[in-house]
Coordinates of C-alpha atoms in Angstrom, one line a residue:
Chain A
M1 CA -31.5 19.2 8.6
T2 CA -33.8 17.1 10.8
E3 CA -32.5 16.4 14.3
I4 CA -33.8 13.7 16.7
R5 CA -33.1 12.9 20.3
W6 CA -34.0 9.6 21.8
H7 CA -34.5 9.2 25.6
S8 CA -34.1 5.6 26.6
R9 CA -32.6 3.2 29.1
A10 CA -29.6 1.0 28.2
G11 CA -31.0 -2.2 26.8
Q12 CA -34.2 -0.8 25.3
G13 CA -32.7 -0.4 21.9
A14 CA -32.5 3.3 21.4
V15 CA -29.0 3.0 19.9
S16 CA -30.2 0.2 17.5
G17 CA -33.3 2.2 16.8
A18 CA -31.3 5.3 15.9
K19 CA -29.0 3.2 13.7
G20 CA -31.9 1.3 12.1
L21 CA -33.6 4.6 11.3
G22 CA -30.3 5.9 9.9
D23 CA -30.0 2.8 7.8
V24 CA -33.4 3.2 6.3
V25 CA -33.1 7.0 5.8
A26 CA -29.8 6.5 3.9
T27 CA -31.5 4.2 1.4
T28 CA -33.6 7.3 0.3
G29 CA -30.3 9.0 -0.7
K30 CA -30.2 11.2 2.4
E31 CA -27.2 11.6 4.6
V32 CA -27.5 10.5 8.2
Q33 CA -25.8 10.4 11.5
A34 CA -26.7 8.2 14.5
F35 CA -24.9 8.3 17.8
A36 CA -25.4 7.9 21.5
L37 CA -24.3 9.2 24.8
Y38 CA -23.7 6.3 27.2
G39 CA -20.1 5.8 28.1
S40 CA -19.9 2.9 30.6
A41 CA -23.7 2.7 31.1
K42 CA -25.2 -0.5 32.6
R43 CA -28.5 -2.0 31.5
G44 CA -31.3 0.2 32.8
A45 CA -29.2 3.4 33.0
A46 CA -30.8 6.5 31.3
L47 CA -29.1 7.3 28.0
R48 CA -29.7 9.5 25.0
A49 CA -29.3 8.6 21.3
Y50 CA -29.3 11.0 18.4
N51 CA -30.0 11.2 14.7
R52 CA -29.3 13.9 12.2
I53 CA -30.8 13.7 8.7
D54 CA -30.0 16.0 5.8
D55 CA -29.7 16.2 2.0
E56 CA -26.1 17.2 2.3
Q57 CA -23.1 15.5 4.0
I58 CA -23.4 16.2 7.8
F59 CA -20.3 18.0 9.1
N60 CA -21.7 18.9 12.6
H61 CA -20.2 16.5 15.1
A62 CA -21.4 18.3 18.2
K63 CA -23.6 16.5 20.7
F64 CA -25.6 19.7 21.2
M65 CA -28.8 20.0 19.2
N66 CA -32.2 21.7 19.3
P67 CA -34.1 18.6 18.4
D68 CA -37.0 18.6 15.9
Y69 CA -38.3 15.4 17.4
V70 CA -37.9 13.9 20.9
L71 CA -38.6 10.2 21.1
V72 CA -39.1 8.8 24.6
I73 CA -39.1 5.0 24.7
D74 CA -39.2 4.5 28.5
P75 CA -42.4 5.6 30.2
A76 CA -40.7 6.8 33.4
L77 CA -38.0 8.9 31.7
A78 CA -40.8 11.2 30.5
Y79 CA -41.1 12.2 34.1
T80 CA -37.5 11.9 35.4
D81 CA -35.4 13.1 32.5
N82 CA -35.4 16.6 31.2
I83 CA -37.1 15.7 27.9
V84 CA -37.7 19.4 26.9
E85 CA -34.0 20.3 27.1
N86 CA -32.8 22.6 24.3
E87 CA -36.2 22.3 22.7
A88 CA -37.3 24.5 19.7
D89 CA -40.7 26.1 19.4
H90 CA -41.6 23.4 16.8
T91 CA -40.2 20.3 18.7
K92 CA -42.5 17.3 18.5
Y93 CA -42.6 14.8 21.3
I94 CA -43.5 11.1 20.8
I95 CA -43.8 9.5 24.2
T96 CA -44.3 5.9 25.1
T97 CA -47.0 5.6 27.8
H98 CA -50.2 3.7 28.7
L99 CA -51.8 7.0 29.7
S100 CA -53.9 9.2 27.5
K101 CA -52.2 12.4 26.2
E102 CA -54.2 14.5 28.7
E103 CA -53.2 12.3 31.7
L104 CA -49.6 12.3 30.7
I105 CA -49.3 16.1 30.2
E106 CA -51.1 16.6 33.5
G107 CA -48.1 14.9 35.2
I108 CA -45.4 16.7 33.2
P109 CA -45.6 20.5 33.7
S110 CA -42.9 21.2 31.1
L111 CA -45.3 19.8 28.4
K112 CA -48.2 22.0 29.2
G113 CA -49.3 24.3 26.4
K114 CA -47.6 22.0 23.9
E115 CA -50.6 19.6 23.4
E116 CA -50.4 20.0 19.6
R117 CA -46.9 18.8 19.6
V118 CA -47.2 15.9 22.0
F119 CA -48.0 12.4 20.7
V120 CA -48.5 9.2 22.7
V121 CA -48.2 5.5 21.9
D122 CA -47.7 2.5 24.2
C123 CA -44.5 1.1 22.7
V124 CA -43.9 -1.2 25.7
Q125 CA -47.3 -3.0 25.4
I126 CA -47.1 -3.1 21.6
S127 CA -43.6 -4.8 21.7
L128 CA -44.8 -7.2 24.4
D129 CA -47.8 -8.2 22.1
T130 CA -45.9 -8.4 18.8
I131 CA -42.3 -9.3 19.6
G132 CA -42.9 -11.0 23.0
R133 CA -40.7 -8.8 25.1
S134 CA -40.2 -5.2 26.0
V135 CA -38.2 -3.7 23.1
P136 CA -39.9 -0.4 22.5
N137 CA -37.5 0.8 19.8
A138 CA -39.3 -0.8 16.8
P139 CA -42.8 0.5 17.6
M140 CA -41.3 4.0 18.2
L141 CA -40.0 3.9 14.6
G142 CA -43.5 3.2 13.4
A143 CA -44.9 6.1 15.4
F144 CA -42.1 8.4 14.1
V145 CA -42.8 7.4 10.5
K146 CA -46.4 8.4 11.0
I147 CA -45.8 11.7 12.9
S148 CA -42.9 12.9 10.7
G149 CA -44.5 11.8 7.4
M150 CA -40.9 11.1 6.3
F151 CA -41.8 7.8 4.6
E152 CA -44.8 5.8 3.4
L153 CA -45.3 2.9 5.8
D154 CA -44.8 0.2 3.2
Y155 CA -41.5 1.7 2.0
F156 CA -40.2 1.9 5.6
L157 CA -41.3 -1.7 6.3
E158 CA -39.6 -3.0 3.1
N159 CA -36.3 -1.3 4.0
M160 CA -36.5 -2.3 7.7
K161 CA -36.7 -5.9 6.5
R162 CA -33.4 -5.5 4.8
V163 CA -31.8 -3.9 7.9
L164 CA -33.0 -6.8 10.0
S165 CA -32.2 -9.5 7.5
K166 CA -29.6 -11.2 9.7
F167 CA -32.3 -12.0 12.3
P168 CA -34.7 -15.1 12.3
Q169 CA -37.9 -14.7 10.4
K170 CA -40.0 -14.7 13.6
I171 CA -38.2 -11.6 14.9
I172 CA -38.5 -9.8 11.6
D173 CA -42.2 -10.5 11.5
G174 CA -42.6 -9.3 15.1
N175 CA -40.8 -6.1 14.3
M176 CA -43.0 -5.5 11.2
A177 CA -46.1 -6.0 13.2
A178 CA -44.8 -3.7 16.0
I179 CA -44.0 -0.9 13.5
T180 CA -47.3 -1.2 11.8
R181 CA -49.4 -1.2 15.0
A182 CA -47.6 1.8 16.4
Y183 CA -48.0 3.6 13.1
N184 CA -51.7 3.1 13.4
E185 CA -52.1 3.7 17.1
V186 CA -50.0 6.8 17.8
K187 CA -52.1 9.8 18.6
Chain B
M1 CA -10.3 -18.7 -0.5
A2 CA -12.2 -16.2 1.6
E3 CA -16.0 -15.9 1.6
K4 CA -17.6 -13.0 -0.3
Y5 CA -18.8 -10.2 2.1
D6 CA -22.1 -8.6 1.0
L7 CA -21.4 -4.9 0.6
Q8 CA -23.8 -2.2 -0.5
E9 CA -22.7 0.9 -2.5
R10 CA -23.9 3.0 0.4
E11 CA -23.5 1.7 3.9
V12 CA -24.3 3.3 7.3
W13 CA -21.3 2.5 9.3
D14 CA -19.6 3.9 12.4
G15 CA -15.8 4.6 12.3
N16 CA -14.9 1.3 14.0
F17 CA -16.9 -0.8 11.5
A18 CA -15.5 1.2 8.6
A19 CA -11.9 0.6 9.8
S20 CA -12.5 -3.1 10.3
Q21 CA -13.8 -3.4 6.8
A22 CA -10.7 -1.7 5.4
L23 CA -8.6 -4.3 7.3
R24 CA -10.7 -7.1 5.8
Q25 CA -10.3 -5.7 2.3
A26 CA -6.6 -5.3 2.7
Q27 CA -6.4 -9.1 3.4
I28 CA -4.1 -8.8 6.4
D29 CA -2.1 -11.8 7.4
V30 CA -2.0 -11.2 11.1
V31 CA -3.9 -9.1 13.6
A32 CA -2.4 -9.3 17.2
A33 CA -4.7 -7.4 19.5
Y34 CA -5.8 -6.7 23.0
P35 CA -9.2 -4.9 22.9
I36 CA -9.8 -1.6 24.7
T37 CA -12.7 0.9 24.5
P38 CA -13.4 2.6 22.2
S39 CA -11.4 0.8 19.6
T40 CA -12.6 -2.7 20.6
P41 CA -15.0 -3.3 17.7
I42 CA -12.3 -2.9 15.1
V43 CA -10.4 -6.0 16.2
E44 CA -13.6 -7.7 17.4
N45 CA -15.1 -7.4 13.9
Y46 CA -11.9 -8.5 12.4
G47 CA -12.0 -11.6 14.6
S48 CA -15.5 -12.4 13.4
Y49 CA -14.4 -12.0 9.8
V50 CA -11.7 -14.6 10.5
A51 CA -14.0 -16.9 12.3
N52 CA -16.7 -16.7 9.6
G53 CA -14.2 -17.2 6.8
Y54 CA -14.3 -13.7 5.3
V55 CA -10.5 -13.4 5.6
D56 CA -7.7 -15.9 5.4
G57 CA -5.7 -14.1 8.1
E58 CA -4.8 -15.0 11.6
F59 CA -6.1 -13.4 14.8
V60 CA -3.6 -13.6 17.6
M61 CA -4.9 -13.1 21.1
V62 CA -2.4 -11.7 23.5
E63 CA -2.3 -10.7 27.2
S64 CA -1.7 -6.9 26.8
E65 CA -1.2 -4.1 24.4
H66 CA 2.6 -4.4 24.8
A67 CA 2.3 -8.0 23.7
A68 CA -0.1 -7.0 20.9
M69 CA 2.4 -4.6 19.3
S70 CA 5.2 -7.1 20.0
G71 CA 3.2 -9.7 18.1
C72 CA 2.7 -7.3 15.3
V73 CA 6.5 -6.6 15.2
G74 CA 7.2 -10.3 15.0
A75 CA 4.7 -11.0 12.3
S76 CA 5.7 -8.0 10.3
A77 CA 9.4 -8.9 10.5
A78 CA 8.5 -12.4 9.5
G79 CA 7.1 -11.0 6.3
G80 CA 3.3 -10.5 6.8
R81 CA 0.9 -7.7 6.3
V82 CA 0.0 -6.7 9.8
A83 CA -2.4 -4.4 11.6
T84 CA -4.1 -3.8 14.9
A85 CA -6.1 -1.2 16.9
T86 CA -5.9 0.5 20.3
S87 CA -6.8 3.5 22.4
S88 CA -5.6 5.5 25.4
Q89 CA -4.1 3.3 28.1
G90 CA -3.6 0.6 25.6
F91 CA -1.7 3.0 23.4
A92 CA 0.4 4.1 26.4
L93 CA 1.3 0.5 27.1
M94 CA 2.3 0.0 23.5
A95 CA 4.5 3.0 23.5
E96 CA 7.8 1.2 24.0
V97 CA 7.1 -1.2 21.2
L98 CA 6.0 1.6 18.9
Y99 CA 9.5 2.9 18.8
Q100 CA 10.8 -0.7 18.1
A101 CA 8.4 -1.0 15.2
S102 CA 9.5 2.3 13.6
G103 CA 13.2 1.7 14.3
M104 CA 13.0 -1.7 12.6
R105 CA 11.1 0.0 9.7
L106 CA 8.1 -2.4 9.8
P107 CA 5.1 -1.2 7.9
I108 CA 2.5 -2.1 10.5
V109 CA -0.9 -0.2 10.4
L110 CA -2.3 0.8 13.8
N111 CA -5.8 2.2 14.1
V112 CA -5.8 4.5 17.0
V113 CA -9.3 5.4 18.2
N114 CA -8.3 8.5 20.2
R115 CA -9.3 8.6 23.9
A116 CA -8.2 10.5 27.0
L117 CA -5.5 9.2 29.2
A118 CA -6.2 8.6 32.9
S119 CA -6.3 9.7 35.6
P120 CA -9.2 10.4 36.1
L121 CA -10.4 7.4 34.1
N122 CA -12.3 8.5 31.0
V123 CA -13.3 6.5 28.0
R124 CA -14.2 9.4 25.7
G125 CA -12.3 11.1 22.9
D126 CA -9.5 13.5 23.2
H127 CA -6.0 13.5 21.5
A128 CA -3.8 12.6 24.5
D129 CA -2.9 9.3 23.0
M130 CA -2.3 10.7 19.5
Y131 CA 0.1 13.3 21.0
L132 CA 1.9 10.5 22.9
G133 CA 2.8 9.0 19.6
R134 CA 4.1 12.1 17.9
D135 CA 7.8 11.4 18.4
S136 CA 7.6 7.6 17.9
G137 CA 8.7 7.7 14.3
W138 CA 5.3 6.5 12.9
I139 CA 3.4 8.3 10.1
Q140 CA 0.2 9.6 11.6
L141 CA -2.9 10.1 9.5
D142 CA -6.0 11.7 10.8
A143 CA -9.6 10.9 9.9
F144 CA -12.4 13.4 10.6
N145 CA -15.3 11.1 10.1
A146 CA -16.2 7.4 9.5
Q147 CA -15.7 7.5 5.7
E148 CA -12.2 8.9 6.2
A149 CA -11.4 6.2 8.9
Y150 CA -12.0 3.7 6.1
D151 CA -10.2 5.6 3.4
M152 CA -7.2 6.5 5.5
A153 CA -6.8 2.8 6.6
L154 CA -6.6 1.7 3.0
C155 CA -4.1 4.5 2.2
A156 CA -2.0 3.6 5.2
F157 CA -1.0 0.2 3.8
R158 CA 0.0 1.7 0.5
I159 CA 2.0 4.4 2.2
G160 CA 3.8 2.4 4.8
E161 CA 4.5 -0.6 2.6
N162 CA 6.0 1.5 -0.2
H163 CA 9.7 0.3 -0.4
A164 CA 10.9 3.9 -0.3
V165 CA 9.0 4.5 2.9
R166 CA 9.0 1.3 5.0
L167 CA 7.5 2.9 8.0
P168 CA 4.6 2.0 10.3
V169 CA 1.4 4.1 10.0
M170 CA -1.2 5.1 12.5
V171 CA -4.7 6.1 11.4
H172 CA -6.4 8.2 14.0
Q173 CA -10.1 8.7 14.5
D174 CA -12.0 10.4 17.4
G175 CA -13.2 8.1 20.1
F176 CA -17.0 7.8 20.1
I177 CA -17.5 10.9 18.0
T178 CA -16.2 9.0 15.0
S179 CA -15.8 5.5 16.2
H180 CA -19.4 5.1 17.5
T181 CA -21.2 7.5 15.2
A182 CA -22.9 5.8 12.2
Q183 CA -22.8 7.9 9.1
N184 CA -23.1 7.3 5.4
V185 CA -20.0 5.5 4.2
Y186 CA -19.4 4.7 0.5
P187 CA -17.0 1.7 0.5
L188 CA -15.0 0.5 -2.5
S189 CA -15.7 -3.0 -3.8
D190 CA -13.4 -5.7 -2.4
E191 CA -11.6 -5.9 -5.8
V192 CA -11.0 -2.2 -6.2
A193 CA -9.9 -1.8 -2.6
Y194 CA -7.5 -4.7 -2.7
N195 CA -6.1 -3.7 -6.1
F196 CA -5.5 -0.2 -4.7
V197 CA -3.6 -1.6 -1.6
G198 CA -1.8 -4.2 -3.7
D199 CA 0.0 -7.4 -2.8
F200 CA 2.3 -7.2 0.2
K201 CA 5.9 -7.3 -0.9
P202 CA 8.1 -7.8 2.2
V203 CA 11.7 -6.5 2.5
D204 CA 14.2 -8.7 4.4
D205 CA 11.6 -11.0 5.7
M206 CA 12.9 -13.2 8.4
L207 CA 11.1 -16.3 7.0
D208 CA 13.3 -16.1 3.9
F209 CA 15.9 -18.5 5.2
S210 CA 18.0 -18.1 2.1
K211 CA 18.9 -14.6 3.2
P212 CA 19.3 -14.4 7.0
V213 CA 18.8 -11.0 8.5
T214 CA 18.9 -9.4 12.0
Y215 CA 16.1 -7.2 13.4
G216 CA 16.5 -5.0 16.4
A217 CA 20.3 -5.0 16.6
Q218 CA 22.2 -2.9 19.1
T219 CA 24.0 0.2 18.1
E220 CA 25.8 2.5 20.5
E221 CA 27.4 5.9 19.8
D222 CA 29.0 4.6 16.7
W223 CA 25.9 4.1 14.6
H224 CA 22.7 4.8 16.6
F225 CA 22.6 8.5 15.5
E226 CA 22.9 7.6 11.9
H227 CA 20.1 5.1 12.1
K228 CA 17.8 7.7 13.8
A229 CA 18.8 10.3 11.2
R230 CA 17.9 7.9 8.4
Q231 CA 14.6 7.2 10.1
H232 CA 13.8 10.9 10.3
K233 CA 14.8 11.4 6.7
A234 CA 12.6 8.5 5.7
L235 CA 9.7 10.2 7.4
M236 CA 10.4 13.5 5.7
D237 CA 10.9 11.8 2.4
S238 CA 7.5 10.0 2.7
R239 CA 5.7 13.3 2.0
P240 CA 5.6 13.1 -1.8
I241 CA 4.7 9.4 -1.6
I242 CA 1.8 10.2 0.7
D243 CA 0.7 12.8 -1.9
E244 CA 1.0 10.1 -4.7
V245 CA -1.0 7.6 -2.7
F246 CA -3.7 10.2 -2.1
A247 CA -3.8 11.1 -5.8
D248 CA -4.1 7.4 -6.7
F249 CA -6.9 7.0 -4.1
E250 CA -8.8 9.8 -5.7
K251 CA -8.7 7.9 -9.0
V252 CA -10.4 4.8 -7.5
S253 CA -12.8 6.6 -5.1
G254 CA -13.4 10.1 -6.3
R255 CA -12.4 11.4 -2.9
K256 CA -9.4 13.7 -2.8
Y257 CA -7.2 14.0 0.3
N258 CA -4.3 16.4 1.1
R259 CA -1.7 16.3 3.9
V260 CA -3.1 19.7 4.9
E261 CA -6.8 20.4 4.1
S262 CA -8.0 24.0 3.6
Y263 CA -11.7 25.0 3.8
D264 CA -12.9 28.5 2.9
M265 CA -9.3 29.7 3.1
E266 CA -9.1 31.5 -0.3
D267 CA -10.0 34.9 1.1
A268 CA -10.0 34.1 4.8
E269 CA -9.0 36.7 7.4
V270 CA -9.3 34.5 10.4
A271 CA -8.8 30.7 10.8
I272 CA -9.2 27.8 13.1
V273 CA -6.6 25.0 12.9
A274 CA -7.7 21.7 14.2
L275 CA -7.6 17.9 14.1
G276 CA -10.3 15.3 14.0
T277 CA -14.1 15.8 14.0
T278 CA -13.6 19.4 15.3
V279 CA -12.5 20.3 11.8
E280 CA -15.9 19.5 10.3
T281 CA -17.8 21.3 13.1
A282 CA -15.6 24.4 12.7
R283 CA -16.3 24.2 8.9
V284 CA -20.0 24.6 9.6
A285 CA -19.3 27.5 11.9
A286 CA -17.1 29.3 9.3
K287 CA -19.8 28.9 6.6
E288 CA -22.5 30.2 8.9
L289 CA -20.4 33.2 10.1
R290 CA -19.7 34.2 6.5
A291 CA -23.4 34.2 5.7
E292 CA -24.6 35.7 9.0
E293 CA -21.9 38.3 9.8
G294 CA -19.6 38.6 6.8
I295 CA -16.6 37.4 8.8
K296 CA -14.1 35.8 6.4
A297 CA -13.6 32.6 8.4
G298 CA -11.8 29.5 7.2
V299 CA -10.5 26.2 8.6
V300 CA -7.1 24.5 8.1
A301 CA -6.9 20.8 9.1
I302 CA -4.0 18.5 9.4
R303 CA -4.6 15.3 7.7
C304 CA -1.0 14.1 8.1
F305 CA 0.1 14.9 11.6
R306 CA 3.5 13.1 11.1
P307 CA 5.5 13.9 9.1
F308 CA 4.4 17.4 10.2
P309 CA 3.5 19.5 7.1
F310 CA 5.5 22.5 8.2
D311 CA 5.7 24.1 4.7
L312 CA 2.0 23.4 3.8
V313 CA 0.8 24.8 7.1
R314 CA 2.7 27.9 6.3
D315 CA 1.3 28.1 2.8
S316 CA -2.2 27.7 3.9
L317 CA -2.1 30.3 6.7
E318 CA 0.4 33.0 5.8
N319 CA -2.2 35.4 4.5
V320 CA -4.6 35.3 7.4
K321 CA -4.5 37.9 10.2
A322 CA -5.4 35.7 13.2
V323 CA -5.2 32.0 13.8
A324 CA -6.6 29.9 16.7
V325 CA -4.9 26.6 17.1
L326 CA -7.0 24.0 19.0
D327 CA -5.3 21.4 21.1
R328 CA -7.5 18.5 22.3
S329 CA -4.9 17.3 24.8
S330 CA -3.9 18.5 28.3
P331 CA -0.8 20.5 27.7
G332 CA 0.9 19.6 30.9
G333 CA 2.5 22.9 31.8
A334 CA 3.2 24.2 28.4
M335 CA 1.5 25.8 25.4
G336 CA -0.4 23.1 23.4
A337 CA 2.0 21.0 21.3
F338 CA 0.0 21.6 18.2
F339 CA 0.0 25.4 18.8
N340 CA 3.8 25.3 19.2
E341 CA 4.2 23.5 15.9
V342 CA 1.9 25.7 13.9
S343 CA 3.4 28.8 15.5
A344 CA 6.9 27.7 14.6
A345 CA 5.8 27.3 10.9
L346 CA 4.1 30.7 10.9
Y347 CA 7.1 32.4 12.5
T348 CA 9.0 31.8 9.3
T349 CA 6.5 33.8 7.2
P350 CA 6.8 37.6 6.4
N351 CA 3.3 38.4 7.8
R352 CA 3.4 36.4 11.0
P353 CA -0.3 36.1 11.8
L354 CA -1.5 36.5 15.4
V355 CA -1.7 33.0 16.9
T356 CA -3.6 31.9 20.0
N357 CA -4.1 28.6 21.6
F358 CA -7.3 26.9 22.8
I359 CA -7.3 23.8 25.0
Y360 CA -10.7 22.2 24.5
G361 CA -12.7 19.0 24.4
L362 CA -10.7 17.0 27.0
G363 CA -12.3 13.7 28.0
G364 CA -15.0 14.1 25.3
R365 CA -16.3 17.6 26.3
D366 CA -18.6 18.7 23.5
F367 CA -17.4 21.2 21.0
S368 CA -20.3 23.0 19.4
I369 CA -20.8 25.2 16.4
S370 CA -21.6 28.2 18.7
E371 CA -18.3 27.8 20.5
A372 CA -16.4 27.6 17.2
K373 CA -18.1 30.8 16.2
R374 CA -17.1 32.5 19.5
I375 CA -13.5 31.5 18.8
F376 CA -13.7 32.9 15.3
K377 CA -15.1 36.2 16.6
E378 CA -12.2 36.5 19.1
Q379 CA -9.8 36.1 16.2
K380 CA -11.6 38.8 14.3
A381 CA -11.2 41.1 17.3
H382 CA -7.4 40.3 17.4
A383 CA -7.2 41.0 13.6
D384 CA -9.1 44.3 14.0
A385 CA -7.0 45.5 16.9
G386 CA -3.7 44.3 15.4
Y387 CA -2.7 42.5 18.5
I388 CA -3.8 39.6 20.7
T389 CA -6.6 41.0 22.9
T390 CA -6.9 37.9 25.1
D391 CA -4.7 35.5 26.9
I392 CA -2.5 33.6 24.4
Q393 CA -3.6 30.2 25.9
Q394 CA -7.2 29.8 26.9
F395 CA -9.4 26.9 27.9
S396 CA -12.6 26.5 25.8
G397 CA -15.7 24.9 27.2
L398 CA -14.3 24.6 30.7
R399 CA -16.8 25.0 33.6
G400 CA -16.0 27.5 36.4
P401 CA -13.9 30.7 36.1
H402 CA -11.9 31.6 33.0
L403 CA -8.6 29.9 32.7
G404 CA -5.9 31.4 30.5
F405 CA -2.1 32.2 30.5
F406 CA 0.3 34.7 29.0
K407 CA -0.4 38.0 27.3
T408 CA 1.4 39.5 24.2
K409 CA 4.4 41.7 24.9
R410 CA 3.6 45.0 23.3
G411 CA 5.7 48.2 22.8

């Protein structure tokens, strides 16, 4: 079982990101779960979204998890939200920021000593450049594909096109560019 | 003729989307609805299927849930296949008309996305609304995940519309935990799904002017009792028909459902009895406890809450030593209603297992695998001691000091 927790603000697309990831993962024959904790959240409120991925049907419906991956798609939440909550000793962090990894960890004491497991990518800038507005969910998917090694990039892009097929071509192209760039830039 | 909807063999749907697809495939004539969180997307999606030509049905917008169910009663009495969805406060406002629908023997399908009842206001899942419907004369089916929300909705039409049943059917799913959680769902093709549900064959439809009928007549002490007795008998007699429909559903889907589901119960010494998504989380806990500590734990789940499967509950639990019954609804000054029902069934067995009651998960409070394990271990302690070692009713997952009531009378 692979468990993922997204830290995001309402409107940044973590719920769509989690569902999109679930959609692609399901095409590989795996079982998925995608859900979010947001209640009556307004745009901009902090929220968390979750994925579970397994070879067998997923019966656990608890919100509680010890995540294998923590994906932070809002730069400020890395500082203000407890992103290390219920972490395991192998939890990997992918954090959107314009800072270098060293600069970021310097400001977040709870990440110190975990340098090997922390990865940075500027999802906000990438989405501004490729999609034209700040929708950091798509680039985060590209970064996750790279760090997790769960898919080949081309396979993921092909399937993401299908998930996005109801959108105009321009948006699909922007998302593909965003995923590819984050895949290449995450470090 | 409706447009063809593009369906994959494997979809990733949440419970709401799954339920709305079942409504589309059943080719409903009328949905009268007033949306409420967390059930809103069911009727919202249905509305979009109508607007985009995927169904030939009619979407009736109304001014309240009371009017929504009233619209359903009218459309069903007129001779249409009818469904809607609601939750929580909306369900409470429908309550009066729920009894009208069942008393008039109208096979309406109501998707209830379970949510807590205010006050305090809360949009998240518990079973307060489901319990509110338990004496309303409706058949109540319970789904534990998104796939089952789809499967049960299809079965609901077949069960309620059977001429030997002619009763309305609720399909319950847990608010957010099922309704807003996307999981793998394996839908039937439109053709297979519709053929399973079958054409709607109305009885005494009001639009058949050659045979005028009256709905909702008044009966006082002369006949009211006989009507209610027949209604109760119809519910009780629906049990074998529900079994038949589940058997037929297995033939088209490969998925087998039972009015009472048992997991790891063959040799179980302790059991959790639950409803909704908790069933599946408890299954994981039982499996892990068996592997980790050798505790023979099992789970019994109620798929068909009404008619209550008194005999099947007894059959599935009579050989265990200790049973925890989990109520996800505020008991309001009594033992949990579900606990009372399961206990009554077990009282008529020779072994009379030790039964305790947990109130949990109100307003969407998380229920974890570790908490399920803790409850199993308490049952094991009761079983080893031969008596209930804790309060009979306890609150699980509550913040603050322990809350519990009543001890066993011993010696």
